[in-house]
């Protein structure tokens, strides 16, 4: 068949979809190239959530112009496919601007890549809704993504996702459970359920809490079940109860806030207030005392005042996040926020973001320092690059630890071990293994 190379940018859903395409190509006789220069088929799976993401793709397209020209001089050909959200957003124009691209494939039509690769005669049409593949597992991985829904109906005023991913569609629960069982049999240790608005999952009346409960029931080897990313407005009491009672559901949640000010949240069309968001967090903490949180936060939204920025800082202090994904408002053509009054100068947005980052790093360090004690279960991820006598791993709360292995023990990535957390060094805990590999 030939060799292929896949480059993936953006969200975890893109990673999962690239994994699925990779598996289908490999099972059909294609082999993976180590670098794009060796490929007969190159696939760039793109992101469009921010302008900076698209700028990176433009840079890569320039590199592929050179690669294709060099291969042509050697009498070789390469097919270049652009897919993902940037391909969706610029579908009608990008071939003219980047003639080195041979095929532009929309998000809902990614299985057409198999047709281009000569594996099938016909896979899908542009009329079809988003199609889930049977599996998204990447061979050899002990952590795996499991998409359960796609698309978004929320239309936040700053977000391009509903326009490039389409309306929400949920995956059949039987297919999800079958994939989870297969991952469990392969020895996968943790899974992350994916969706642009994962807790709005609904398949013929089955909601996300019920699906999550059923997934817990079919897991033996899988130790932690995570999900990304829930929308606060759809976070039900039933879901909180499932998190509290199911030991396999990781007690670390990524709950995007975006802003801590109610007026800005309304302009963002987030459909919750500051008070409602904080009440949700407090209700989760009451039922799950060991819970930790990660967050998405945006600053510099059109019209945001200094006082409203301070509201975001105070909300973050109230919750106490150990992780935060922070960025400033980046105009996306086609979204309502692009035309809002009060657009802030780039330099001012950057300065505000830096203040937020500095504050969060300091606050998170104080929180994490208090957690540097006790024995915790750790999923081993790799050998430490700084000290080959140490292993690196993550705990249930996605915190990194470098630990010494017990004498006489053989520990490898994918193992679960108990580690005594002794101190915090920067953003990494230091510890020591205290019992045999599980």
Coordinates of C-alpha atoms in Angstrom, one line a residue:
X1 CA 0.0 0.0 0.0
X2 CA 2.7 2.5 1.0
X3 CA 3.7 4.6 4.0
X4 CA 1.6 7.2 5.7
X5 CA 2.3 10.0 8.2
X6 CA -0.2 11.8 10.4
X7 CA 0.2 15.2 12.1
X8 CA -2.4 16.1 14.7
X9 CA -3.1 19.5 16.3
X10 CA -5.6 20.7 18.8
X11 CA -8.0 18.8 21.0
X12 CA -8.1 15.3 22.4
X13 CA -10.9 14.5 20.0
X14 CA -8.6 15.2 17.1
X15 CA -6.0 12.8 18.7
X16 CA -8.6 10.1 19.1
X17 CA -9.8 10.5 15.5
X18 CA -6.2 10.4 14.2
X19 CA -5.7 7.2 16.3
X20 CA -8.7 5.6 14.6
X21 CA -7.5 6.6 11.1
X22 CA -4.0 5.3 11.9
X23 CA -5.4 1.9 13.1
X24 CA -7.6 1.6 10.0
X25 CA -4.6 2.3 7.7
X26 CA -2.3 -0.1 9.5
X27 CA -5.0 -2.9 9.4
X28 CA -5.3 -2.4 5.6
X29 CA -1.6 -2.9 4.8
X30 CA -0.2 0.6 5.1
X31 CA 2.9 1.2 7.2
X32 CA 3.8 4.2 9.3
X33 CA 6.6 6.5 8.1
X34 CA 9.0 7.8 10.7
X35 CA 8.9 11.3 9.2
X36 CA 6.8 13.1 6.5
X37 CA 9.7 13.0 4.0
X38 CA 9.3 9.2 3.8
X39 CA 5.5 9.2 3.4
X40 CA 3.4 8.5 0.3
X41 CA 0.4 9.8 2.1
X42 CA 0.5 12.7 4.6
X43 CA -2.5 13.7 6.7
X44 CA -2.7 17.0 8.7
X45 CA -5.5 16.9 11.3
X46 CA -6.0 20.5 12.1
X47 CA -7.4 22.8 14.8
X48 CA -9.2 26.1 14.4
X49 CA -10.1 27.0 18.0
X50 CA -7.6 29.9 18.0
X51 CA -5.8 31.9 15.3
X52 CA -2.4 30.8 16.6
X53 CA -3.4 27.1 16.0
X54 CA -4.2 27.9 12.3
X55 CA -0.9 29.9 12.0
X56 CA 1.0 26.8 12.9
X57 CA -0.8 24.8 10.2
X58 CA 0.1 27.5 7.6
X59 CA 3.7 27.0 8.6
X60 CA 3.5 23.3 8.2
X61 CA 1.9 23.6 4.8
X62 CA 4.9 25.7 3.7
X63 CA 7.2 22.8 4.9
X64 CA 5.1 20.3 2.9
X65 CA 5.5 22.4 -0.2
X66 CA 9.3 21.8 0.1
X67 CA 8.9 18.1 0.9
X68 CA 6.6 17.5 -2.1
X69 CA 9.0 19.4 -4.4
X70 CA 12.0 17.3 -3.2
X71 CA 10.1 14.1 -3.6
X72 CA 9.0 15.2 -7.1
X73 CA 12.7 15.7 -8.1
X74 CA 13.3 12.2 -7.0
X75 CA 10.4 10.9 -9.1
X76 CA 8.2 10.2 -6.1
X77 CA 4.7 11.4 -5.3
X78 CA 3.0 12.3 -2.0
X79 CA -0.7 12.9 -1.5
X80 CA -1.3 15.6 1.1
X81 CA -4.7 15.6 3.0
X82 CA -5.9 18.4 5.2
X83 CA -8.7 17.5 7.6
X84 CA -10.1 18.7 10.9
X85 CA -11.6 22.0 12.0
X86 CA -9.4 24.3 9.9
X87 CA -10.2 22.3 6.8
X88 CA -13.9 22.6 7.7
X89 CA -13.8 26.3 8.3
X90 CA -11.8 27.1 5.1
X91 CA -13.1 24.3 3.0
X92 CA -14.1 26.5 0.0
X93 CA -10.9 28.6 -0.1
X94 CA -8.0 26.7 1.3
X95 CA -7.1 24.7 -1.9
X96 CA -6.7 28.0 -3.8
X97 CA -4.5 29.5 -1.1
X98 CA -2.5 26.2 -0.6
X99 CA -2.3 24.3 -3.9
X100 CA 0.1 21.8 -2.3
X101 CA -2.9 20.3 -0.6
X102 CA -4.3 17.4 -2.7
X103 CA -7.5 16.8 -0.7
X104 CA -9.5 18.8 1.8
X105 CA -11.7 16.5 4.0
X106 CA -14.4 17.9 6.3
X107 CA -14.8 16.8 9.9
X108 CA -17.9 14.7 9.3
X109 CA -16.2 13.0 6.3
X110 CA -12.9 11.9 7.8
X111 CA -13.5 8.3 6.8
X112 CA -13.2 9.5 3.2
X113 CA -9.4 9.3 3.9
X114 CA -9.7 5.5 3.5
X115 CA -11.2 6.0 0.1
X116 CA -8.3 8.3 -0.9
X117 CA -5.9 5.8 0.5
X118 CA -7.4 3.1 -1.8
X119 CA -8.8 1.0 1.0
X120 CA -12.5 1.3 0.1
X121 CA -14.4 2.4 -2.9
X122 CA -16.8 4.7 -1.0
X123 CA -16.9 5.5 2.7
X124 CA -19.2 8.4 3.2
X125 CA -20.8 11.5 1.7
X126 CA -20.9 15.1 2.6
X127 CA -24.6 14.6 3.4
X128 CA -24.0 12.3 6.3
X129 CA -23.8 13.1 10.0
X130 CA -20.7 12.6 12.0
X131 CA -19.7 8.9 12.0
X132 CA -18.0 7.2 14.9
X133 CA -15.5 4.5 14.2
X134 CA -15.4 1.2 16.0
X135 CA -12.3 2.0 18.1
X136 CA -9.9 4.8 18.9
X137 CA -7.1 2.8 20.5
X138 CA -3.5 3.4 19.7
X139 CA -1.6 0.1 19.9
X140 CA 0.6 -0.1 23.0
X141 CA -0.9 2.7 24.9
X142 CA -2.1 2.2 28.5
X143 CA -4.2 5.4 28.5
X144 CA -6.9 5.7 25.8
X145 CA -9.5 8.1 24.6
X146 CA -13.1 7.0 24.0
X147 CA -15.3 9.5 22.1
X148 CA -18.9 9.3 23.2
X149 CA -20.4 12.4 21.5
X150 CA -19.4 15.0 19.0
X151 CA -20.5 18.5 18.2
X152 CA -21.9 21.3 20.3
X153 CA -25.3 23.1 20.5
X154 CA -24.3 25.9 22.9
X155 CA -22.9 28.6 20.6
X156 CA -20.8 30.4 23.1
X157 CA -20.2 33.8 21.5
X158 CA -16.4 33.4 21.2
X159 CA -16.3 29.8 20.0
X160 CA -15.9 28.4 16.5
X161 CA -16.6 24.8 17.5
X162 CA -20.3 24.6 16.7
X163 CA -19.6 25.8 13.2
X164 CA -16.8 23.4 12.5
X165 CA -18.0 20.3 14.5
X166 CA -21.7 20.7 13.9
X167 CA -24.7 19.8 16.2
X168 CA -24.4 17.4 19.0
X169 CA -24.7 13.7 18.2
X170 CA -24.2 10.9 20.7
X171 CA -22.6 7.5 20.1
X172 CA -24.5 4.3 20.6
X173 CA -23.9 3.1 24.2
X174 CA -23.5 -0.5 23.0
X175 CA -20.6 0.5 20.8
X176 CA -19.0 2.5 23.6
X177 CA -19.3 -0.4 26.1
X178 CA -17.9 -2.8 23.5
X179 CA -14.9 -0.6 23.0
X180 CA -14.3 -0.1 26.7
X181 CA -14.4 -3.9 27.2
X182 CA -11.9 -4.4 24.5
X183 CA -9.6 -1.7 26.0
X184 CA -10.0 -3.4 29.4
X185 CA -8.9 -6.7 27.9
X186 CA -5.9 -5.1 26.3
X187 CA -4.7 -4.0 29.7
X188 CA -5.5 -0.3 29.3
X189 CA -5.3 1.4 32.8
X190 CA -7.2 4.6 32.3
X191 CA -9.7 6.0 29.7
X192 CA -10.9 9.5 29.0
X193 CA -14.5 9.8 27.7
X194 CA -14.5 12.6 25.1
X195 CA -17.0 15.1 23.8
X196 CA -17.1 18.8 23.1
X197 CA -19.8 18.9 25.7
X198 CA -19.5 15.4 27.2
X199 CA -22.1 15.6 29.9
X200 CA -24.8 16.5 27.4
X201 CA -24.6 13.0 26.1
X202 CA -28.0 11.6 25.3
X203 CA -28.8 8.5 23.3
X204 CA -32.4 7.6 23.0
X205 CA -33.0 8.8 26.6
X206 CA -29.8 7.5 28.2
X207 CA -28.0 10.3 29.8
X208 CA -24.4 10.7 30.8
X209 CA -24.7 9.6 34.4
X210 CA -26.3 6.3 33.4
X211 CA -23.7 5.7 30.7
X212 CA -20.9 6.5 33.1
X213 CA -22.3 4.0 35.6
X214 CA -22.5 1.3 33.0
X215 CA -18.9 1.9 31.9
X216 CA -17.8 1.4 35.5
X217 CA -19.4 -2.0 35.6
X218 CA -17.4 -3.4 32.6
X219 CA -14.0 -2.3 33.8
X220 CA -11.5 -4.6 35.6
X221 CA -8.0 -3.6 34.5
X222 CA -9.1 0.0 33.9
X223 CA -8.4 1.9 37.2
X224 CA -9.5 5.4 36.3
X225 CA -12.3 6.7 34.2
X226 CA -12.0 10.4 33.3
X227 CA -14.2 12.7 31.1
X228 CA -13.5 15.9 29.1
X229 CA -15.0 18.4 29.0
X230 CA -18.2 18.9 30.9
X231 CA -20.3 22.1 30.6
X232 CA -21.3 23.5 34.0
X233 CA -24.9 24.1 32.9
X234 CA -25.4 20.4 32.2
X235 CA -23.7 19.1 35.4
X236 CA -26.5 17.4 37.2
X237 CA -26.9 16.2 40.8
X238 CA -27.2 12.7 39.5
X239 CA -23.7 13.0 37.9
X240 CA -22.3 14.3 41.1
X241 CA -23.7 11.2 42.9
X242 CA -22.1 8.9 40.3
X243 CA -18.7 10.5 40.8
X244 CA -19.1 10.2 44.6
X245 CA -20.1 6.5 44.7
X246 CA -18.0 5.0 41.8
X247 CA -14.4 4.4 42.9
X248 CA -13.2 4.1 39.3
X249 CA -14.3 7.6 38.3
X250 CA -11.2 9.8 38.9
X251 CA -11.7 12.3 41.6
X252 CA -10.2 15.1 39.4
X253 CA -12.5 17.2 37.2
X254 CA -11.9 19.7 34.5
X255 CA -14.8 22.1 34.8
X256 CA -14.4 25.1 32.4
X257 CA -15.4 28.5 34.0
X258 CA -14.1 31.0 31.4
X259 CA -14.9 34.0 33.5
X260 CA -15.8 34.7 37.2
X261 CA -18.0 37.6 36.3
X262 CA -21.7 37.2 35.6
X263 CA -21.9 40.0 33.1
X264 CA -19.0 38.6 31.0
X265 CA -20.5 35.1 31.2
X266 CA -23.7 36.4 29.8
X267 CA -21.8 38.1 26.9
X268 CA -20.1 34.8 26.4
X269 CA -23.5 33.1 26.3
X270 CA -22.3 30.5 28.8
X271 CA -25.8 30.2 30.4
X272 CA -24.7 30.2 34.0
X273 CA -23.8 32.9 36.5
X274 CA -20.8 33.2 38.7
X275 CA -22.9 32.1 41.7
X276 CA -24.3 29.1 39.9
X277 CA -20.8 27.9 38.9
X278 CA -19.4 28.3 42.4
X279 CA -22.5 26.6 43.9
X280 CA -21.8 23.6 41.6
X281 CA -18.2 23.4 42.7
X282 CA -19.2 23.6 46.4
X283 CA -21.9 20.9 45.9
X284 CA -19.3 18.6 44.3
X285 CA -16.8 19.3 47.1
X286 CA -19.5 18.4 49.7
X287 CA -20.1 15.0 48.2
X288 CA -16.6 14.3 47.1
X289 CA -14.2 15.8 49.7
X290 CA -11.1 14.4 48.0
X291 CA -11.9 16.1 44.6
X292 CA -9.5 18.4 42.8
X293 CA -10.3 20.7 39.9
X294 CA -8.8 22.0 36.6
X295 CA -10.3 24.9 34.7
X296 CA -10.4 26.9 31.5
X297 CA -10.2 30.6 31.9
X298 CA -10.3 33.4 29.4
X299 CA -9.2 37.0 30.0
X300 CA -9.5 40.1 27.8
X301 CA -13.0 39.3 26.5
X302 CA -14.6 42.4 24.8
X303 CA -15.6 44.9 27.4
X304 CA -14.0 43.1 30.4
X305 CA -13.1 45.7 33.0
X306 CA -10.3 45.5 35.7
X307 CA -13.0 44.8 38.3
X308 CA -14.5 42.0 36.2
X309 CA -11.0 40.5 35.8
X310 CA -10.6 40.7 39.6
X311 CA -13.9 38.7 39.9
X312 CA -12.2 35.9 37.9
X313 CA -9.2 35.9 40.3
X314 CA -11.5 35.8 43.3
X315 CA -13.5 32.9 41.8
X316 CA -10.3 31.0 41.2
X317 CA -9.2 31.6 44.7
X318 CA -12.6 30.3 46.0
X319 CA -12.3 27.0 44.1
X320 CA -8.5 26.4 44.4
X321 CA -7.6 24.8 41.1
X322 CA -4.5 22.6 40.8
X323 CA -4.5 23.0 37.0
X324 CA -5.6 25.9 34.8
X325 CA -5.7 26.3 31.0
X326 CA -5.4 30.1 30.6
X327 CA -5.6 32.2 27.5
X328 CA -6.7 35.6 26.3
X329 CA -9.6 36.3 23.9
X330 CA -8.6 35.6 20.4
X331 CA -11.1 36.7 17.7
X332 CA -12.4 34.0 15.5
X333 CA -14.0 35.0 12.3
X334 CA -17.7 34.0 12.2
X335 CA -18.3 34.2 16.0
X336 CA -20.5 36.9 17.5
X337 CA -17.8 38.2 19.9
X338 CA -15.8 39.4 16.9
X339 CA -18.2 42.3 16.4
X340 CA -18.7 43.2 20.1
X341 CA -17.7 46.6 21.4
X342 CA -14.9 47.0 23.8
X343 CA -12.2 45.1 21.9
X344 CA -9.1 45.2 24.1
X345 CA -5.6 46.0 22.7
X346 CA -3.4 42.9 22.2
X347 CA -0.8 44.2 24.6
X348 CA -3.3 44.8 27.4
X349 CA -4.8 41.3 26.9
X350 CA -1.3 39.7 27.1
X351 CA -0.5 41.7 30.3
X352 CA -3.8 40.6 31.9
X353 CA -3.1 37.0 31.0
X354 CA 0.4 37.1 32.5
X355 CA -1.0 38.5 35.7
X356 CA -3.5 35.6 35.8
X357 CA -0.8 33.0 35.1
X358 CA 1.5 34.4 37.8
X359 CA -1.3 34.4 40.3
X360 CA -2.5 30.8 39.4
X361 CA 1.0 29.3 39.5
X362 CA 1.6 30.8 42.9
X363 CA -1.8 29.7 44.3
X364 CA -1.5 26.2 42.8
X365 CA 2.0 25.7 44.3
X366 CA 0.6 26.5 47.8
X367 CA -2.3 24.0 47.3
X368 CA -0.1 21.3 45.9
X369 CA 2.6 21.7 48.6
X370 CA -0.1 20.8 51.2
X371 CA -0.8 17.6 49.3
X372 CA 2.8 16.3 49.4
X373 CA 2.1 13.6 51.9
X374 CA 0.6 10.1 52.2
X375 CA 0.6 7.0 49.9
X376 CA -1.2 7.3 46.6
X377 CA -1.8 5.0 43.7
X378 CA 0.2 6.0 40.6
X379 CA 0.1 5.1 37.0
X380 CA 3.7 4.8 35.7
X381 CA 4.2 6.8 32.5
X382 CA 8.0 6.7 31.7
X383 CA 11.5 6.6 33.0
X384 CA 12.7 10.0 34.4
X385 CA 14.9 11.9 31.9
X386 CA 16.7 13.6 34.8
X387 CA 17.4 10.4 36.8
X388 CA 17.3 7.0 35.1
X389 CA 17.0 5.4 38.5
X390 CA 13.6 7.1 38.9
X391 CA 10.2 6.6 37.2
X392 CA 7.6 9.2 36.4
X393 CA 3.9 8.7 37.0
X394 CA 0.6 10.4 37.5
X395 CA -1.9 10.0 40.4
X396 CA -5.7 10.1 40.2
X397 CA -5.5 13.9 40.2
X398 CA -3.3 14.0 37.2
X399 CA -0.4 15.2 39.3
X400 CA 3.1 14.2 38.3
X401 CA 5.5 12.3 40.6
X402 CA 9.1 11.2 40.2
X403 CA 9.7 8.2 42.5
X404 CA 12.4 5.8 43.5
X405 CA 11.6 2.1 42.7
X406 CA 11.7 -0.4 45.5
X407 CA 14.9 -2.5 45.4
X408 CA 14.4 -5.7 43.5
X409 CA 11.3 -4.4 41.7
X410 CA 10.9 -4.2 37.9
X411 CA 8.6 -1.2 37.1
X412 CA 7.6 -0.3 33.6
X413 CA 5.2 2.2 32.0
X414 CA 1.6 1.1 32.4
X415 CA 2.1 -0.4 35.8
X416 CA 0.1 0.8 38.8
X417 CA 2.2 1.3 42.0
X418 CA 1.7 2.8 45.4
X419 CA 4.0 5.7 46.0
X420 CA 4.6 7.7 49.2
X421 CA 4.5 11.4 48.3
X422 CA 7.3 13.1 50.3
X423 CA 7.8 16.6 48.9
X424 CA 7.0 19.0 46.0
X425 CA 9.8 20.1 43.6
X426 CA 8.5 22.8 41.3
X427 CA 5.4 21.2 39.8
X428 CA 6.5 17.6 40.4
X429 CA 6.2 15.5 43.5
X430 CA 9.1 13.4 44.8
X431 CA 8.3 10.1 46.3
X432 CA 9.2 6.4 46.8
X433 CA 7.4 3.2 45.8
X434 CA 6.1 1.4 48.9
X435 CA 4.8 -1.9 47.7
X436 CA 4.8 -4.4 44.8
X437 CA 3.5 -3.6 41.3
X438 CA -0.2 -4.1 40.9

